[in-house]
Amino acid sequence: DIVLTQSPDSLALSLGERATINCKSSQSILYSSNNKNYLAWYQQRPGQPPKLLFYWSSSRESGVPDRFSASGSGTDFTLTIGSLQAEDVAVYFCQQYYSAPHTFGQGTKLEIK
Amino acid sequence: VQLVQSGPELKKPGTTVKISCKASGYSFTEYYMNWVKQAPGKGLEWLGLIDPEDGGETIYSENFQGRVTITADMSTATVYLQLSGLRSEDTAVYYCATPGGPWGQGTQVTVSS
């Protein structure tokens, strides 16, 4: 199974600060035939289902604010929030859909300091 | 794309639950469908997937092998999750989700005598 390890486990920042969340895969999730990384990022606010932020590692889902960005390839991926807003308080997950089981990172809890 | 799940379930230990996920807004056979478990205060756990196009081919998590069955009804664009031999540890919210795509709203399953 592919293991996804997120860092950090939690993050407390002030409004307006930049947040960076990492997701490292135990093996490459880049499919060479189409040059796509099979990784998604999700935001889960308390009491809500996960909301898709990015797919194919860096393709922004419609409606996601552009202060959110994602990058990476192969085994190392990053989600960045450029200027933290109060509504960004949530748990953020990465998920690989390269091979079954479609495993998740353990989640990163983002809070306002 | 919209995934609408069935309502909450209260079940006794040892029984079986079957929950549904109706898809709309896309070609039903175009994407796999995952089922994901989220126990109270916990992260996300992948249960299995179904390929609605490929004769309903399924892959299940080893952790749930033998207790979980995923099926699809192409005539109604609905995917089902059946979990048998329920125990208290199965109390959770269960989500359907397209890989790298949107999720259903979740179905609360409570197992209690």
PDB file of C-alpha atoms in Angstrom:
ATOM      1  CA  ASP A   1       0.000   0.000   0.000  1.00  0.00           C
ATOM      2  CA  ILE A   2       1.068   3.584  -0.642  1.00  0.00           C
ATOM      3  CA  VAL A   3       1.622   5.513   2.579  1.00  0.00           C
ATOM      4  CA  LEU A   4       1.033   9.265   2.625  1.00  0.00           C
ATOM      5  CA  THR A   5       2.666  11.209   5.438  1.00  0.00           C
ATOM      6  CA  GLN A   6       1.601  14.774   6.069  1.00  0.00           C
ATOM      7  CA  SER A   7       3.557  17.392   7.948  1.00  0.00           C
ATOM      8  CA  PRO A   8       2.999  19.063  10.245  1.00  0.00           C
ATOM      9  CA  ASP A   9       0.185  17.340  12.155  1.00  0.00           C
ATOM     10  CA  SER A  10      -1.069  20.739  13.298  1.00  0.00           C
ATOM     11  CA  LEU A  11      -0.387  24.347  12.549  1.00  0.00           C
ATOM     12  CA  ALA A  12      -1.362  27.539  14.400  1.00  0.00           C
ATOM     13  CA  LEU A  13      -0.866  30.784  12.518  1.00  0.00           C
ATOM     14  CA  SER A  14      -2.076  34.362  12.631  1.00  0.00           C
ATOM     15  CA  LEU A  15      -4.552  35.809  10.161  1.00  0.00           C
ATOM     16  CA  GLY A  16      -2.793  36.877   6.979  1.00  0.00           C
ATOM     17  CA  GLU A  17       0.129  34.516   7.461  1.00  0.00           C
ATOM     18  CA  ARG A  18       1.170  31.890   4.919  1.00  0.00           C
ATOM     19  CA  ALA A  19       0.399  28.241   5.647  1.00  0.00           C
ATOM     20  CA  THR A  20       2.338  25.371   4.105  1.00  0.00           C
ATOM     21  CA  ILE A  21       1.290  21.723   4.395  1.00  0.00           C
ATOM     22  CA  ASN A  22       3.373  18.885   3.007  1.00  0.00           C
ATOM     23  CA  CYS A  23       2.387  15.422   1.842  1.00  0.00           C
ATOM     24  CA  LYS A  24       5.030  12.802   1.135  1.00  0.00           C
ATOM     25  CA  SER A  25       4.238   9.555  -0.641  1.00  0.00           C
ATOM     26  CA  SER A  26       6.063   6.273  -0.008  1.00  0.00           C
ATOM     27  CA  GLN A  27       6.290   5.764  -3.764  1.00  0.00           C
ATOM     28  CA  SER A  28       5.825   7.842  -6.878  1.00  0.00           C
ATOM     29  CA  ILE A  29       2.223   8.597  -7.823  1.00  0.00           C
ATOM     30  CA  LEU A  30       3.160  10.090 -11.173  1.00  0.00           C
ATOM     31  CA  TYR A  31       1.702   8.025 -14.010  1.00  0.00           C
ATOM     32  CA  SER A  32       4.225   8.284 -16.822  1.00  0.00           C
ATOM     33  CA  SER A  33       1.820   7.599 -19.679  1.00  0.00           C
ATOM     34  CA  ASN A  34      -0.178  10.802 -19.050  1.00  0.00           C
ATOM     35  CA  ASN A  35       2.285  12.740 -16.850  1.00  0.00           C
ATOM     36  CA  LYS A  36      -0.336  13.195 -14.140  1.00  0.00           C
ATOM     37  CA  ASN A  37       0.149  12.950 -10.402  1.00  0.00           C
ATOM     38  CA  TYR A  38      -2.764  11.062  -8.867  1.00  0.00           C
ATOM     39  CA  LEU A  39      -3.084  13.217  -5.753  1.00  0.00           C
ATOM     40  CA  ALA A  40      -5.942  15.303  -4.372  1.00  0.00           C
ATOM     41  CA  TRP A  41      -6.184  17.782  -1.534  1.00  0.00           C
ATOM     42  CA  TYR A  42      -9.280  18.180   0.617  1.00  0.00           C
ATOM     43  CA  GLN A  43     -10.445  20.643   3.249  1.00  0.00           C
ATOM     44  CA  GLN A  44     -12.720  19.459   6.034  1.00  0.00           C
ATOM     45  CA  ARG A  45     -14.324  22.040   8.260  1.00  0.00           C
ATOM     46  CA  PRO A  46     -15.852  20.875  11.556  1.00  0.00           C
ATOM     47  CA  GLY A  47     -19.065  18.936  11.027  1.00  0.00           C
ATOM     48  CA  GLN A  48     -18.755  19.066   7.248  1.00  0.00           C
ATOM     49  CA  PRO A  49     -17.799  16.491   4.601  1.00  0.00           C
ATOM     50  CA  PRO A  50     -14.411  16.876   2.943  1.00  0.00           C
ATOM     51  CA  LYS A  51     -14.367  19.458   0.169  1.00  0.00           C
ATOM     52  CA  LEU A  52     -12.181  18.984  -2.892  1.00  0.00           C
ATOM     53  CA  LEU A  53      -9.555  21.701  -3.301  1.00  0.00           C
ATOM     54  CA  PHE A  54      -7.140  20.272  -5.891  1.00  0.00           C
ATOM     55  CA  TYR A  55      -6.974  17.212  -8.128  1.00  0.00           C
ATOM     56  CA  TRP A  56      -4.132  15.936 -10.351  1.00  0.00           C
ATOM     57  CA  SER A  57      -1.935  17.462  -7.587  1.00  0.00           C
ATOM     58  CA  SER A  58      -2.297  21.075  -8.733  1.00  0.00           C
ATOM     59  CA  SER A  59      -5.564  21.551 -10.667  1.00  0.00           C
ATOM     60  CA  ARG A  60      -7.750  23.892  -8.633  1.00  0.00           C
ATOM     61  CA  GLU A  61     -11.388  22.887  -8.229  1.00  0.00           C
ATOM     62  CA  SER A  62     -13.892  25.484  -9.408  1.00  0.00           C
ATOM     63  CA  GLY A  63     -14.729  28.002  -6.685  1.00  0.00           C
ATOM     64  CA  VAL A  64     -11.593  27.486  -4.612  1.00  0.00           C
ATOM     65  CA  PRO A  65     -10.059  30.883  -3.755  1.00  0.00           C
ATOM     66  CA  ASP A  66      -6.790  31.645  -5.486  1.00  0.00           C
ATOM     67  CA  ARG A  67      -5.010  32.165  -2.153  1.00  0.00           C
ATOM     68  CA  PHE A  68      -4.897  28.342  -2.202  1.00  0.00           C
ATOM     69  CA  SER A  69      -2.205  26.765  -4.377  1.00  0.00           C
ATOM     70  CA  ALA A  70      -0.755  23.276  -4.715  1.00  0.00           C
ATOM     71  CA  SER A  71       2.392  21.896  -6.239  1.00  0.00           C
ATOM     72  CA  GLY A  72       4.672  18.895  -6.369  1.00  0.00           C
ATOM     73  CA  SER A  73       5.340  15.776  -8.371  1.00  0.00           C
ATOM     74  CA  GLY A  74       6.384  12.187  -7.864  1.00  0.00           C
ATOM     75  CA  THR A  75       6.536  11.740  -4.109  1.00  0.00           C
ATOM     76  CA  ASP A  76       6.521  15.243  -2.627  1.00  0.00           C
ATOM     77  CA  PHE A  77       3.565  17.593  -2.639  1.00  0.00           C
ATOM     78  CA  THR A  78       2.665  20.898  -1.009  1.00  0.00           C
ATOM     79  CA  LEU A  79      -0.535  22.785  -0.283  1.00  0.00           C
ATOM     80  CA  THR A  80      -0.095  26.497   0.398  1.00  0.00           C
ATOM     81  CA  ILE A  81      -2.548  29.067   1.688  1.00  0.00           C
ATOM     82  CA  GLY A  82      -1.125  32.445   0.746  1.00  0.00           C
ATOM     83  CA  SER A  83      -2.861  34.634   3.322  1.00  0.00           C
ATOM     84  CA  LEU A  84      -4.734  32.841   6.079  1.00  0.00           C
ATOM     85  CA  GLN A  85      -8.387  33.753   6.577  1.00  0.00           C
ATOM     86  CA  ALA A  86     -10.643  32.801   9.478  1.00  0.00           C
ATOM     87  CA  GLU A  87     -12.703  30.498   7.265  1.00  0.00           C
ATOM     88  CA  ASP A  88      -9.597  28.431   6.448  1.00  0.00           C
ATOM     89  CA  VAL A  89      -9.677  26.816   9.900  1.00  0.00           C
ATOM     90  CA  ALA A  90     -10.078  23.144   9.035  1.00  0.00           C
ATOM     91  CA  VAL A  91      -8.321  19.823   8.710  1.00  0.00           C
ATOM     92  CA  TYR A  92      -6.549  19.321   5.391  1.00  0.00           C
ATOM     93  CA  PHE A  93      -6.039  15.868   3.857  1.00  0.00           C
ATOM     94  CA  CYS A  94      -4.151  14.567   0.870  1.00  0.00           C
ATOM     95  CA  GLN A  95      -5.267  11.405  -0.914  1.00  0.00           C
ATOM     96  CA  GLN A  96      -3.626   9.337  -3.622  1.00  0.00           C
ATOM     97  CA  TYR A  97      -5.748   7.643  -6.253  1.00  0.00           C
ATOM     98  CA  TYR A  98      -2.836   6.125  -8.170  1.00  0.00           C
ATOM     99  CA  SER A  99      -3.475   2.623  -6.874  1.00  0.00           C
ATOM    100  CA  ALA A 100      -5.915   0.870  -4.563  1.00  0.00           C
ATOM    101  CA  PRO A 101      -6.222   1.229  -1.637  1.00  0.00           C
ATOM    102  CA  HIS A 102      -6.671   4.950  -2.249  1.00  0.00           C
ATOM    103  CA  THR A 103      -4.931   5.992   0.936  1.00  0.00           C
ATOM    104  CA  PHE A 104      -5.062   9.266   2.829  1.00  0.00           C
ATOM    105  CA  GLY A 105      -2.596  11.334   4.760  1.00  0.00           C
ATOM    106  CA  GLN A 106      -3.320  11.530   8.475  1.00  0.00           C
ATOM    107  CA  GLY A 107      -4.525  15.130   8.184  1.00  0.00           C
ATOM    108  CA  THR A 108      -3.161  18.521   9.214  1.00  0.00           C
ATOM    109  CA  LYS A 109      -5.213  20.628  11.603  1.00  0.00           C
ATOM    110  CA  LEU A 110      -4.968  24.330  10.832  1.00  0.00           C
ATOM    111  CA  GLU A 111      -5.918  26.813  13.541  1.00  0.00           C
ATOM    112  CA  ILE A 112      -5.754  30.553  14.068  1.00  0.00           C
ATOM    113  CA  LYS A 113      -3.271  31.709  16.684  1.00  0.00           C
TER     114      LYS A 113
ATOM    115  CA  VAL B   1     -21.390  16.496 -10.169  1.00  0.00           C
ATOM    116  CA  GLN B   2     -23.540  15.658  -7.184  1.00  0.00           C
ATOM    117  CA  LEU B   3     -23.488  12.660  -4.882  1.00  0.00           C
ATOM    118  CA  VAL B   4     -26.508  12.313  -2.581  1.00  0.00           C
ATOM    119  CA  GLN B   5     -26.409   9.702   0.151  1.00  0.00           C
ATOM    120  CA  SER B   6     -29.163   8.000   2.120  1.00  0.00           C
ATOM    121  CA  GLY B   7     -30.091   9.028   5.638  1.00  0.00           C
ATOM    122  CA  PRO B   8     -28.740   8.078   9.070  1.00  0.00           C
ATOM    123  CA  GLU B   9     -28.951   4.505  10.312  1.00  0.00           C
ATOM    124  CA  LEU B  10     -29.185   3.068  13.820  1.00  0.00           C
ATOM    125  CA  LYS B  11     -28.280  -0.606  13.924  1.00  0.00           C
ATOM    126  CA  LYS B  12     -27.790  -3.313  16.513  1.00  0.00           C
ATOM    127  CA  PRO B  13     -24.497  -5.212  16.785  1.00  0.00           C
ATOM    128  CA  GLY B  14     -24.242  -8.175  14.450  1.00  0.00           C
ATOM    129  CA  THR B  15     -26.693  -6.814  11.901  1.00  0.00           C
ATOM    130  CA  THR B  16     -26.157  -5.437   8.389  1.00  0.00           C
ATOM    131  CA  VAL B  17     -26.477  -1.926   7.022  1.00  0.00           C
ATOM    132  CA  LYS B  18     -26.852  -0.883   3.404  1.00  0.00           C
ATOM    133  CA  ILE B  19     -26.456   2.745   2.425  1.00  0.00           C
ATOM    134  CA  SER B  20     -26.810   4.352  -0.972  1.00  0.00           C
ATOM    135  CA  CYS B  21     -25.148   7.085  -3.012  1.00  0.00           C
ATOM    136  CA  LYS B  22     -26.978   8.488  -6.030  1.00  0.00           C
ATOM    137  CA  ALA B  23     -24.817  10.202  -8.616  1.00  0.00           C
ATOM    138  CA  SER B  24     -25.873  12.929 -11.028  1.00  0.00           C
ATOM    139  CA  GLY B  25     -24.304  15.540 -13.253  1.00  0.00           C
ATOM    140  CA  TYR B  26     -21.837  13.254 -14.993  1.00  0.00           C
ATOM    141  CA  SER B  27     -21.615   9.982 -16.878  1.00  0.00           C
ATOM    142  CA  PHE B  28     -21.998   7.390 -14.135  1.00  0.00           C
ATOM    143  CA  THR B  29     -19.633   4.901 -15.750  1.00  0.00           C
ATOM    144  CA  GLU B  30     -16.874   7.473 -16.240  1.00  0.00           C
ATOM    145  CA  TYR B  31     -15.444   7.317 -12.708  1.00  0.00           C
ATOM    146  CA  TYR B  32     -14.780   4.766 -10.028  1.00  0.00           C
ATOM    147  CA  MET B  33     -16.636   5.288  -6.753  1.00  0.00           C
ATOM    148  CA  ASN B  34     -14.893   5.034  -3.408  1.00  0.00           C
ATOM    149  CA  TRP B  35     -16.402   4.480   0.006  1.00  0.00           C
ATOM    150  CA  VAL B  36     -14.648   6.087   2.951  1.00  0.00           C
ATOM    151  CA  LYS B  37     -15.162   5.769   6.713  1.00  0.00           C
ATOM    152  CA  GLN B  38     -14.634   8.505   9.278  1.00  0.00           C
ATOM    153  CA  ALA B  39     -15.015   7.418  12.904  1.00  0.00           C
ATOM    154  CA  PRO B  40     -15.689  10.127  15.533  1.00  0.00           C
ATOM    155  CA  GLY B  41     -12.681  12.396  15.891  1.00  0.00           C
ATOM    156  CA  LYS B  42     -10.620  10.249  13.528  1.00  0.00           C
ATOM    157  CA  GLY B  43      -9.112  10.501  10.080  1.00  0.00           C
ATOM    158  CA  LEU B  44     -10.296   9.007   6.818  1.00  0.00           C
ATOM    159  CA  GLU B  45     -10.206   5.286   6.087  1.00  0.00           C
ATOM    160  CA  TRP B  46     -10.726   3.849   2.621  1.00  0.00           C
ATOM    161  CA  LEU B  47     -13.153   0.898   2.487  1.00  0.00           C
ATOM    162  CA  GLY B  48     -13.188   0.006  -1.194  1.00  0.00           C
ATOM    163  CA  LEU B  49     -14.183   1.013  -4.673  1.00  0.00           C
ATOM    164  CA  ILE B  50     -16.281  -0.058  -7.608  1.00  0.00           C
ATOM    165  CA  ASP B  51     -15.812   0.487 -11.327  1.00  0.00           C
ATOM    166  CA  PRO B  52     -19.381   0.941 -12.570  1.00  0.00           C
ATOM    167  CA  GLU B  53     -18.282   0.411 -16.176  1.00  0.00           C
ATOM    168  CA  ASP B  54     -16.148  -2.685 -15.885  1.00  0.00           C
ATOM    169  CA  GLY B  55     -18.887  -5.100 -14.909  1.00  0.00           C
ATOM    170  CA  GLY B  56     -18.899  -3.652 -11.443  1.00  0.00           C
ATOM    171  CA  GLU B  57     -15.348  -4.738 -10.609  1.00  0.00           C
ATOM    172  CA  THR B  58     -14.614  -4.099  -6.953  1.00  0.00           C
ATOM    173  CA  ILE B  59     -11.541  -3.763  -4.758  1.00  0.00           C
ATOM    174  CA  TYR B  60     -11.873  -3.887  -0.979  1.00  0.00           C
ATOM    175  CA  SER B  61      -9.670  -2.865   1.895  1.00  0.00           C
ATOM    176  CA  GLU B  62      -8.058  -5.843   3.618  1.00  0.00           C
ATOM    177  CA  ASN B  63      -9.315  -4.368   6.909  1.00  0.00           C
ATOM    178  CA  PHE B  64     -12.928  -4.902   5.820  1.00  0.00           C
ATOM    179  CA  GLN B  65     -12.584  -7.918   3.538  1.00  0.00           C
ATOM    180  CA  GLY B  66     -15.458 -10.288   4.013  1.00  0.00           C
ATOM    181  CA  ARG B  67     -17.707  -7.737   5.708  1.00  0.00           C
ATOM    182  CA  VAL B  68     -18.064  -5.100   3.004  1.00  0.00           C
ATOM    183  CA  THR B  69     -19.877  -5.350  -0.320  1.00  0.00           C
ATOM    184  CA  ILE B  70     -20.078  -2.543  -2.861  1.00  0.00           C
ATOM    185  CA  THR B  71     -22.550  -2.728  -5.721  1.00  0.00           C
ATOM    186  CA  ALA B  72     -23.813  -0.415  -8.442  1.00  0.00           C
ATOM    187  CA  ASP B  73     -27.142  -0.037 -10.223  1.00  0.00           C
ATOM    188  CA  MET B  74     -26.475   1.555 -13.588  1.00  0.00           C
ATOM    189  CA  SER B  75     -30.196   2.080 -14.259  1.00  0.00           C
ATOM    190  CA  THR B  76     -30.438   4.524 -11.346  1.00  0.00           C
ATOM    191  CA  ALA B  77     -26.799   5.689 -11.203  1.00  0.00           C
ATOM    192  CA  THR B  78     -26.638   4.546  -7.595  1.00  0.00           C
ATOM    193  CA  VAL B  79     -23.821   2.881  -5.692  1.00  0.00           C
ATOM    194  CA  TYR B  80     -24.426   0.904  -2.506  1.00  0.00           C
ATOM    195  CA  LEU B  81     -22.266   0.052   0.487  1.00  0.00           C
ATOM    196  CA  GLN B  82     -23.267  -2.962   2.551  1.00  0.00           C
ATOM    197  CA  LEU B  83     -21.451  -3.646   5.826  1.00  0.00           C
ATOM    198  CA  SER B  84     -22.241  -6.812   7.751  1.00  0.00           C
ATOM    199  CA  GLY B  85     -21.414  -8.101  11.223  1.00  0.00           C
ATOM    200  CA  LEU B  86     -21.711  -4.606  12.638  1.00  0.00           C
ATOM    201  CA  ARG B  87     -19.855  -3.777  15.839  1.00  0.00           C
ATOM    202  CA  SER B  88     -19.503  -0.630  17.910  1.00  0.00           C
ATOM    203  CA  GLU B  89     -16.272   0.290  16.115  1.00  0.00           C
ATOM    204  CA  ASP B  90     -18.264   0.649  12.882  1.00  0.00           C
ATOM    205  CA  THR B  91     -20.018   3.701  14.312  1.00  0.00           C
ATOM    206  CA  ALA B  92     -18.911   6.396  11.899  1.00  0.00           C
ATOM    207  CA  VAL B  93     -19.843   8.655   9.034  1.00  0.00           C
ATOM    208  CA  TYR B  94     -19.545   6.883   5.688  1.00  0.00           C
ATOM    209  CA  TYR B  95     -18.878   8.849   2.510  1.00  0.00           C
ATOM    210  CA  CYS B  96     -19.047   7.994  -1.153  1.00  0.00           C
ATOM    211  CA  ALA B  97     -16.497   9.852  -3.239  1.00  0.00           C
ATOM    212  CA  THR B  98     -15.162   9.915  -6.770  1.00  0.00           C
ATOM    213  CA  PRO B  99     -11.345   9.577  -6.802  1.00  0.00           C
ATOM    214  CA  GLY B 100      -9.878  13.065  -6.970  1.00  0.00           C
ATOM    215  CA  GLY B 101     -13.395  14.442  -7.111  1.00  0.00           C
ATOM    216  CA  PRO B 102     -16.374  15.513  -5.016  1.00  0.00           C
ATOM    217  CA  TRP B 103     -17.849  13.609  -2.083  1.00  0.00           C
ATOM    218  CA  GLY B 104     -21.332  12.831  -0.874  1.00  0.00           C
ATOM    219  CA  GLN B 105     -22.679  14.536   2.234  1.00  0.00           C
ATOM    220  CA  GLY B 106     -22.036  11.496   4.403  1.00  0.00           C
ATOM    221  CA  THR B 107     -24.258   8.945   6.154  1.00  0.00           C
ATOM    222  CA  GLN B 108     -24.107   8.524   9.923  1.00  0.00           C
ATOM    223  CA  VAL B 109     -24.185   4.881  10.985  1.00  0.00           C
ATOM    224  CA  THR B 110     -24.561   4.226  14.695  1.00  0.00           C
ATOM    225  CA  VAL B 111     -24.140   0.730  16.081  1.00  0.00           C
ATOM    226  CA  SER B 112     -25.625   0.308  19.530  1.00  0.00           C
ATOM    227  CA  SER B 113     -27.562  -2.279  21.469  1.00  0.00           C
TER     228      SER B 113
END
